[in-house]
Coordinates of C-alpha atoms in Angstrom, one line a residue:
Chain X
M1 CA 79.2 84.8 60.9
N2 CA 82.0 83.9 58.5
A3 CA 82.7 80.2 58.0
I4 CA 85.8 79.1 59.9
V5 CA 88.7 78.9 57.5
K6 CA 92.3 78.1 58.2
E7 CA 94.1 81.3 58.8
T8 CA 97.0 82.0 56.5
F9 CA 98.6 84.5 58.8
K10 CA 100.3 84.2 62.2
R11 CA 98.6 85.9 65.1
R12 CA 100.9 87.7 67.5
T13 CA 101.2 86.0 70.9
R14 CA 100.5 88.0 74.0
D15 CA 104.3 88.4 74.5
E16 CA 104.8 89.5 70.9
M17 CA 102.1 92.1 71.5
A18 CA 103.9 93.2 74.6
A19 CA 107.2 93.4 72.7
C20 CA 105.5 95.6 70.1
V21 CA 104.4 98.1 72.8
A22 CA 107.7 98.0 74.6
R23 CA 109.5 99.0 71.3
D24 CA 107.5 102.2 71.2
I25 CA 108.3 103.3 74.8
P26 CA 111.4 105.6 74.7
E27 CA 114.0 106.1 77.3
G28 CA 113.0 108.5 80.0
A29 CA 109.2 107.9 79.6
Y30 CA 106.9 107.9 82.6
V31 CA 104.6 105.0 82.0
N32 CA 101.6 103.4 83.7
L33 CA 100.9 99.8 82.7
G34 CA 97.3 98.8 83.4
I35 CA 96.2 95.5 85.1
G36 CA 96.2 92.4 82.9
L37 CA 97.7 92.2 79.5
P38 CA 99.6 95.5 79.7
T39 CA 101.7 94.4 82.7
L40 CA 103.5 92.0 80.3
V41 CA 105.1 95.0 78.7
A42 CA 107.5 95.5 81.6
N43 CA 109.1 92.1 80.7
H44 CA 110.0 93.3 77.2
L45 CA 111.6 96.7 78.0
P46 CA 115.2 96.3 76.9
K47 CA 117.8 96.2 79.7
G48 CA 119.6 99.5 80.0
R49 CA 116.6 101.6 78.7
E50 CA 115.6 103.7 81.7
V51 CA 111.8 103.9 81.9
F52 CA 109.9 105.1 84.9
L53 CA 107.0 102.8 85.8
H54 CA 104.2 104.5 87.8
S55 CA 101.7 102.6 90.0
E56 CA 98.5 104.3 90.9
N57 CA 98.8 103.4 94.6
G58 CA 101.7 105.7 95.0
I59 CA 104.9 104.3 93.4
L60 CA 107.2 105.8 90.8
G61 CA 110.2 103.7 89.8
M62 CA 108.4 100.4 90.3
G63 CA 110.6 97.3 89.9
P64 CA 109.9 93.7 89.2
A65 CA 108.3 91.1 91.5
P66 CA 110.5 90.2 94.5
A67 CA 112.1 86.8 94.9
K68 CA 110.0 84.2 96.7
G69 CA 110.1 84.8 100.5
E70 CA 111.0 88.5 100.0
E71 CA 107.5 89.8 99.5
D72 CA 106.6 93.0 101.4
W73 CA 102.8 93.6 101.6
D74 CA 103.3 97.3 102.1
L75 CA 104.8 97.4 98.6
I76 CA 102.2 96.1 96.1
N77 CA 101.1 97.2 92.6
A78 CA 97.7 98.2 91.3
G79 CA 96.8 94.5 90.9
K80 CA 97.8 94.1 94.6
Q81 CA 100.7 91.8 93.8
P82 CA 104.0 92.3 95.6
V83 CA 106.6 94.4 93.7
T84 CA 109.9 96.1 94.4
L85 CA 111.2 99.7 94.2
L86 CA 114.1 100.5 91.9
T87 CA 117.0 102.6 93.2
G88 CA 115.8 106.2 92.9
G89 CA 112.1 105.3 93.1
A90 CA 109.7 107.2 95.3
Y91 CA 106.5 106.8 97.3
F92 CA 103.7 109.4 97.5
H93 CA 100.0 109.7 98.5
H94 CA 97.0 109.0 96.3
A95 CA 96.2 112.6 95.5
D96 CA 99.7 113.2 94.2
S97 CA 99.6 109.9 92.3
F98 CA 96.5 110.9 90.4
A99 CA 97.8 114.4 89.9
M100 CA 100.6 112.7 88.0
M101 CA 97.9 111.2 85.7
R102 CA 95.3 114.0 85.5
G103 CA 97.9 116.7 85.3
G104 CA 99.4 115.2 82.1
H105 CA 102.7 114.2 83.7
L106 CA 102.6 110.6 82.5
D107 CA 103.8 110.2 79.0
I108 CA 102.1 106.9 78.2
C109 CA 99.5 104.6 79.7
V110 CA 98.8 101.2 78.4
L111 CA 95.3 99.8 79.1
G112 CA 93.3 96.7 78.2
A113 CA 89.9 97.1 76.6
F114 CA 86.6 95.5 75.7
Q115 CA 86.2 97.9 72.8
V116 CA 87.8 100.9 71.1
A117 CA 85.8 103.1 68.7
A118 CA 87.2 104.6 65.5
N119 CA 87.1 108.1 67.2
G120 CA 89.2 106.8 70.2
D121 CA 86.4 106.2 72.6
L122 CA 87.4 103.5 75.1
A123 CA 85.2 100.9 76.9
N124 CA 87.2 98.8 79.4
W125 CA 85.5 99.0 82.9
H126 CA 82.1 97.5 82.7
T127 CA 80.2 95.1 80.5
G128 CA 76.9 96.8 81.4
A129 CA 75.4 93.4 82.3
P130 CA 72.6 94.1 84.8
D131 CA 73.9 91.5 87.3
A132 CA 77.6 92.7 87.0
I133 CA 79.1 94.5 90.0
P134 CA 80.8 97.6 88.5
A135 CA 84.4 98.5 89.4
V136 CA 86.3 101.3 87.8
G137 CA 89.5 101.8 89.8
G138 CA 91.9 104.2 88.1
A139 CA 90.9 103.4 84.5
M140 CA 88.9 106.6 83.8
D141 CA 91.7 108.8 85.3
L142 CA 94.4 107.0 83.3
A143 CA 92.4 107.1 80.0
V144 CA 92.1 110.9 80.0
G145 CA 95.2 111.8 82.0
A146 CA 98.2 110.4 80.2
K147 CA 99.7 112.3 77.3
R148 CA 99.2 109.2 75.1
T149 CA 96.8 106.4 75.9
F150 CA 97.6 103.1 74.2
V151 CA 95.3 100.1 74.2
M152 CA 96.5 96.5 74.1
M153 CA 93.9 93.9 73.4
E154 CA 92.9 90.9 71.2
H155 CA 91.6 92.1 67.9
Q156 CA 88.4 90.1 68.1
T157 CA 86.1 88.7 70.8
K158 CA 85.9 85.0 71.3
A159 CA 82.9 85.0 69.0
G160 CA 85.0 86.6 66.3
E161 CA 83.6 90.1 66.4
S162 CA 85.9 93.0 65.9
K163 CA 86.7 94.9 69.2
I164 CA 87.6 98.0 67.1
V165 CA 84.1 99.4 66.4
A166 CA 82.3 102.3 64.9
Q167 CA 80.7 103.0 68.3
C168 CA 81.2 101.3 71.6
S169 CA 78.2 99.2 72.8
Y170 CA 79.7 98.8 76.3
P171 CA 79.7 101.8 78.8
L172 CA 82.5 104.3 78.1
T173 CA 85.6 104.7 80.2
G174 CA 86.7 107.8 78.3
V175 CA 85.8 109.9 75.2
A176 CA 88.1 110.1 72.2
C177 CA 91.2 109.3 74.4
V178 CA 92.9 106.3 72.7
R179 CA 95.8 107.1 70.4
R180 CA 97.1 103.7 69.4
V181 CA 95.8 100.1 69.5
Y182 CA 98.1 97.0 69.6
T183 CA 96.3 93.8 68.9
D184 CA 97.3 90.2 67.9
L185 CA 96.7 91.3 64.3
A186 CA 97.9 94.8 63.9
T187 CA 99.1 98.1 65.4
I188 CA 96.7 100.9 64.5
D189 CA 96.9 104.6 65.1
I190 CA 93.8 106.5 65.7
T191 CA 94.0 109.9 64.0
A192 CA 91.6 112.7 63.1
A193 CA 91.9 111.4 59.5
G194 CA 90.9 107.9 60.4
L195 CA 92.5 104.6 61.5
K196 CA 96.0 104.1 60.1
V197 CA 97.6 100.6 60.1
L198 CA 101.2 100.9 61.2
D199 CA 102.0 97.2 60.9
M200 CA 100.4 93.8 60.8
A201 CA 100.8 90.2 61.9
E202 CA 103.1 88.1 59.6
G203 CA 101.3 87.0 56.5
L204 CA 98.2 89.2 57.0
T205 CA 97.1 91.5 54.2
L206 CA 95.4 94.9 54.6
A207 CA 92.4 93.5 52.7
E208 CA 92.1 90.6 55.2
L209 CA 92.5 92.9 58.2
Q210 CA 89.9 95.2 56.7
H211 CA 87.5 92.2 56.3
I212 CA 88.0 91.3 60.0
T213 CA 87.8 94.8 61.4
G214 CA 84.5 96.6 61.7
V215 CA 85.5 100.1 60.5
P216 CA 87.5 101.5 57.6
L217 CA 91.3 101.2 57.7
Q218 CA 94.0 102.8 55.7
A219 CA 97.7 102.1 55.3
A220 CA 99.9 104.5 57.2
Chain E
M1 CA 101.2 119.0 127.9
I2 CA 99.7 117.9 124.6
D3 CA 99.5 114.2 124.3
K4 CA 97.5 112.7 121.4
I5 CA 98.7 109.2 122.2
V6 CA 95.8 107.2 123.7
A7 CA 96.2 104.0 125.6
S8 CA 94.1 101.6 123.6
V9 CA 92.2 101.2 120.3
A10 CA 89.0 101.1 122.4
D11 CA 89.8 104.5 123.9
A12 CA 90.6 105.9 120.5
L13 CA 87.2 104.9 119.1
A14 CA 85.0 105.4 122.2
D15 CA 83.0 108.4 120.8
V16 CA 82.4 107.2 117.2
Q17 CA 78.7 108.0 116.7
D18 CA 76.0 106.0 114.8
G19 CA 75.6 107.4 111.3
S20 CA 79.2 108.6 111.0
T21 CA 81.1 108.8 107.7
I22 CA 84.4 107.0 108.2
L23 CA 87.3 107.6 105.9
M24 CA 89.3 104.4 105.9
G25 CA 92.9 104.2 104.6
G26 CA 94.3 101.3 102.6
F27 CA 94.6 100.0 99.1
G28 CA 93.7 96.4 99.3
G29 CA 95.6 95.2 102.4
A30 CA 98.4 97.8 102.1
G31 CA 97.7 100.6 104.6
M32 CA 94.5 99.0 105.9
P33 CA 94.1 100.0 109.6
S34 CA 93.1 96.5 110.6
E35 CA 93.3 97.0 114.4
L36 CA 91.2 100.1 114.3
I37 CA 88.6 98.3 112.1
D38 CA 88.4 95.4 114.5
G39 CA 88.0 98.0 117.3
L40 CA 85.2 99.7 115.4
I41 CA 83.4 96.4 115.0
E42 CA 83.7 95.9 118.8
Q43 CA 82.6 99.5 119.5
G44 CA 79.4 98.8 117.6
A45 CA 78.6 102.1 115.9
K46 CA 75.8 101.5 113.3
D47 CA 74.5 103.0 110.1
L48 CA 78.0 103.9 108.9
V49 CA 79.1 105.3 105.6
I50 CA 82.5 103.9 104.7
V51 CA 84.9 105.5 102.3
N52 CA 87.7 103.2 101.1
N53 CA 89.3 102.3 97.7
N54 CA 87.9 98.8 97.9
A55 CA 85.0 97.0 99.6
G56 CA 86.9 94.4 101.6
N57 CA 88.8 91.3 101.0
G58 CA 88.3 87.8 102.4
E59 CA 86.8 87.7 105.9
T60 CA 88.9 90.2 107.8
G61 CA 89.3 94.0 108.1
L62 CA 86.7 95.9 106.1
A63 CA 85.0 92.7 105.0
A64 CA 84.4 91.7 108.6
L65 CA 83.0 95.2 109.3
L66 CA 80.6 94.9 106.4
K67 CA 79.5 91.5 107.7
T68 CA 78.2 93.0 110.9
G69 CA 75.5 94.9 108.9
H70 CA 76.6 98.1 110.5
V71 CA 77.5 99.7 107.2
R72 CA 74.7 101.5 105.3
K73 CA 76.7 102.7 102.3
I74 CA 80.2 102.4 100.8
I75 CA 81.9 104.9 98.6
C76 CA 84.8 103.3 96.7
S77 CA 86.4 102.8 93.3
F78 CA 87.0 99.1 93.0
P79 CA 84.6 96.9 95.0
R80 CA 84.7 93.8 92.8
Q81 CA 87.6 91.5 93.5
A82 CA 88.3 87.8 93.5
D83 CA 87.7 87.7 97.3
S84 CA 85.1 90.4 97.8
H85 CA 82.3 87.9 98.5
I86 CA 81.0 89.6 101.6
F87 CA 80.5 92.8 99.8
D88 CA 79.0 91.0 96.7
G89 CA 76.4 89.2 98.8
L90 CA 75.3 92.3 100.7
Y91 CA 75.2 94.4 97.5
R92 CA 73.2 91.8 95.5
A93 CA 70.8 91.5 98.5
G94 CA 70.2 95.2 98.4
K95 CA 71.5 95.6 102.0
L96 CA 74.5 97.9 101.1
E97 CA 74.4 101.1 99.0
L98 CA 77.3 101.6 96.6
E99 CA 78.6 104.9 95.3
L100 CA 81.2 104.1 92.7
V101 CA 83.8 106.8 92.1
P102 CA 86.8 106.8 89.7
Q103 CA 89.9 106.4 91.9
G104 CA 91.4 109.8 91.2
N105 CA 88.1 111.5 91.8
L106 CA 87.9 109.7 95.1
A107 CA 91.4 110.9 96.1
E108 CA 90.8 114.4 94.9
R109 CA 87.3 114.7 96.6
I110 CA 89.0 113.7 99.8
R111 CA 91.9 116.0 99.3
A112 CA 89.5 118.8 98.5
A113 CA 87.6 118.3 101.7
G114 CA 90.8 118.6 103.7
A115 CA 91.9 121.6 101.7
G116 CA 88.6 123.5 102.1
I117 CA 87.7 123.3 98.5
G118 CA 83.9 123.5 97.7
G119 CA 84.1 121.5 94.5
F120 CA 86.3 121.1 91.5
F121 CA 86.1 120.4 87.7
T122 CA 87.9 117.3 86.5
P123 CA 88.1 115.7 83.1
T124 CA 87.9 112.2 84.6
G125 CA 84.7 110.5 83.9
Y126 CA 83.3 113.0 81.4
G127 CA 80.9 111.4 78.9
T128 CA 80.6 108.2 81.1
D129 CA 77.9 106.7 83.2
L130 CA 79.7 107.8 86.4
A131 CA 79.2 111.5 85.4
K132 CA 75.5 111.2 84.6
G133 CA 73.5 114.0 86.1
K134 CA 76.6 116.0 87.1
E135 CA 77.3 119.6 86.0
T136 CA 79.8 119.9 83.2
R137 CA 81.7 122.8 81.8
E138 CA 84.0 123.5 78.9
I139 CA 87.2 125.1 80.0
N140 CA 89.8 126.1 77.4
G141 CA 88.3 123.7 74.9
R142 CA 88.1 120.7 77.2
M143 CA 85.1 119.2 79.0
Y144 CA 85.1 118.8 82.7
V145 CA 82.7 117.4 85.4
L146 CA 82.0 119.1 88.7
E147 CA 82.8 116.9 91.7
S148 CA 82.2 117.6 95.4
P149 CA 84.4 117.1 98.4
I150 CA 84.0 114.0 100.7
H151 CA 84.2 115.0 104.3
G152 CA 84.6 112.4 107.1
D153 CA 83.5 112.5 110.7
V154 CA 86.3 110.1 111.4
A155 CA 89.4 108.9 109.6
L156 CA 91.1 105.6 110.4
V157 CA 94.6 105.6 109.1
K158 CA 97.5 103.2 109.3
A159 CA 100.9 104.9 109.7
E160 CA 104.3 103.7 110.7
K161 CA 105.5 106.0 113.5
G162 CA 103.8 108.8 115.4
D163 CA 104.6 111.2 118.2
R164 CA 102.5 112.9 120.9
W165 CA 101.8 115.9 118.7
G166 CA 100.3 113.5 116.1
N167 CA 103.0 113.8 113.5
L168 CA 103.1 110.7 111.3
T169 CA 105.4 108.8 108.9
Y170 CA 104.3 106.0 106.7
R171 CA 105.9 102.9 105.2
K172 CA 106.3 102.4 101.5
A173 CA 103.0 102.1 99.5
A174 CA 101.0 101.7 102.7
R175 CA 100.8 105.5 102.6
N176 CA 98.2 105.7 99.8
F177 CA 95.1 107.4 101.1
G178 CA 96.4 108.0 104.7
P179 CA 97.6 111.6 104.4
I180 CA 94.6 113.0 102.5
M181 CA 92.1 111.1 104.7
A182 CA 93.7 112.4 107.9
S183 CA 93.2 116.0 106.6
A184 CA 89.6 115.4 105.5
A185 CA 88.0 114.2 108.8
K186 CA 86.9 116.0 112.0
C187 CA 88.6 113.3 114.0
A188 CA 91.6 111.5 112.4
I189 CA 92.8 108.5 114.4
A190 CA 96.1 106.9 113.4
Q191 CA 97.3 103.5 114.4
V192 CA 101.1 103.2 114.4
Y193 CA 103.6 100.5 115.1
E194 CA 105.9 102.8 117.0
T195 CA 105.3 105.8 119.2
V196 CA 108.4 108.0 119.5
E197 CA 109.6 111.0 121.5
L198 CA 109.0 114.4 120.1
G199 CA 111.9 115.3 117.9
A200 CA 112.6 111.6 117.0
L201 CA 110.9 112.1 113.6
D202 CA 113.0 114.0 111.2
P203 CA 110.9 117.2 110.5
E204 CA 112.0 117.0 106.9
N205 CA 110.3 113.6 106.6
I206 CA 107.1 114.1 108.5
V207 CA 104.4 113.2 105.9
T208 CA 101.3 114.0 108.0
P209 CA 101.8 117.0 110.3
G210 CA 100.1 116.6 113.7
I211 CA 97.5 119.4 113.0
F212 CA 95.5 116.9 111.0
V213 CA 95.6 114.1 113.7
K214 CA 93.5 113.9 116.8
R215 CA 94.6 110.6 118.3
V216 CA 97.5 108.1 117.9
V217 CA 97.4 104.6 119.2
R218 CA 100.2 102.0 119.1
V219 CA 99.4 98.5 117.9
G220 CA 101.6 95.4 117.6
R221 CA 102.9 94.2 114.3
A222 CA 101.1 91.1 113.0
A223 CA 103.3 88.0 112.8
A224 CA 103.2 88.0 109.0
Q225 CA 104.6 91.5 108.9
L226 CA 107.4 90.8 111.3
K227 CA 108.4 87.9 109.1
V228 CA 108.6 90.2 106.1
A229 CA 110.5 92.9 108.1
A230 CA 113.1 90.3 109.4

C-alpha cells in the first residue's frame, strides 16, 4: 500500500462525474440510467436537449420525481421511487421493455460497477461473498443489450485499490461489454487497442493516473 | 352467456392446488395483486413455487405469503432489498429455494411459455455464474445461452379494468409482468378495480385480450391509492 500523501489533483465530485456523462449523451438518444450513481446523470442533461429515458419496468420518456404529495405508486422507476412521465412518454410490458435492451434499441446505458476489466468485462451485481444474498435485476440484460455501455464509478475502492483491473475478481455481469468508464479521476475508453484516457481530473497527470490504475493506459 | 367475472377473491382462488407454480405480477409494489395474495394465504395452498420479480417487501403481500411457510421455491431477479427481511430469514435458514434469473430472461421465459416457444438463445448472462451448466451456442459471431420457458399453473395479475370476456387494461407502470404472465398460465386470474360492460373498453386499447384470462374479480382501491388518484 502506498503511503498516504496529499493529493495535488482535484477529484471529480459525483455531480461532476454525472455532468461528464451527460455531456456525452446526444439529443435523441434512448438511454437507461442504472440504479445508484448513474441516476444523477438525469439532473445534468441540459434543458432543451431531448433525451428519452427508459426504465426497465416499462417506461419510456421517464420524467423527474413528482412534487411532494403528487406521488403515484403505479408510476415508479427501477429503484422503486416515484417518477413522472413526460408528454409523449409510453408504458409497455416487461417483455417489450427488455426487448428494447436485448434487441439493441437503447443507444446508451450507464451502470455502476465494482470492477471493470481492461477488456471491458463488467462486475457489478454480486460481491461473491458466501453470506451475501445475490440479486441481479436487469444488470446483465442492460450490460449486453445497449449499443454502448458506460460505467460510472469511483476509480478506487475505499482501500485505495484500482477498480479498473486486468481481470475481475468479482463474479461477472457481462463479458467485454463496457465501452467507456467515467470515474472521479478520468474518462477512459475501452478499445481493442487498449485503454485510452480521454480526460482527467484537474491537476492529475497521466503518470499519476497510471500509478493509481492497475492496467496500462495510453493518451487518446 | 360467458361471464368470467367471479363474485369474490375466495371464489377466484378456490381450486388452487398444493404444489402449484404461481406467476405473480408486480415490480416491487406496482402491479402487485395484493388482494389475490391475501386470498391465497387464506386459501392455504402449500408447497408453492412463486415467480415474481422480487421476493417481497415489508410484511404484506408476497412477504406475508412467504411468512406462512407455504412457498417452497421462488424464481425472481431481485430478492435482496432494504425491506426483504422475511425472504432473507427464510433463505438463510435454508427454508426457501431461490432460482435467480436476470430480469429480461425472466420476462422472456414467461413470454416464451405463453407463446408456445420451447426455448430460446439469449446473449444475457453469457459467461456469468447465472449461465453455468447451460447450453451455449455461437450465432453469427456472438455467444448465446439456451433458456427454457416458465409455465404457470396459475397467474395472479393486477389490472385496472376488466369485462366479462376477460379483456383487461392496466394503469401506468403497474402493467409490468401482467400481460405476459396472463398468457403463460393455465389459469390466469385478474383482480381489477372496475368491472365494465362489454364494449366499454376501447378495443384499440385492450392490453390483455380475454383469451388469456380465466377469471376476473373486482377489488376495492386501498385508501392510499384513492388519495393518490384524487
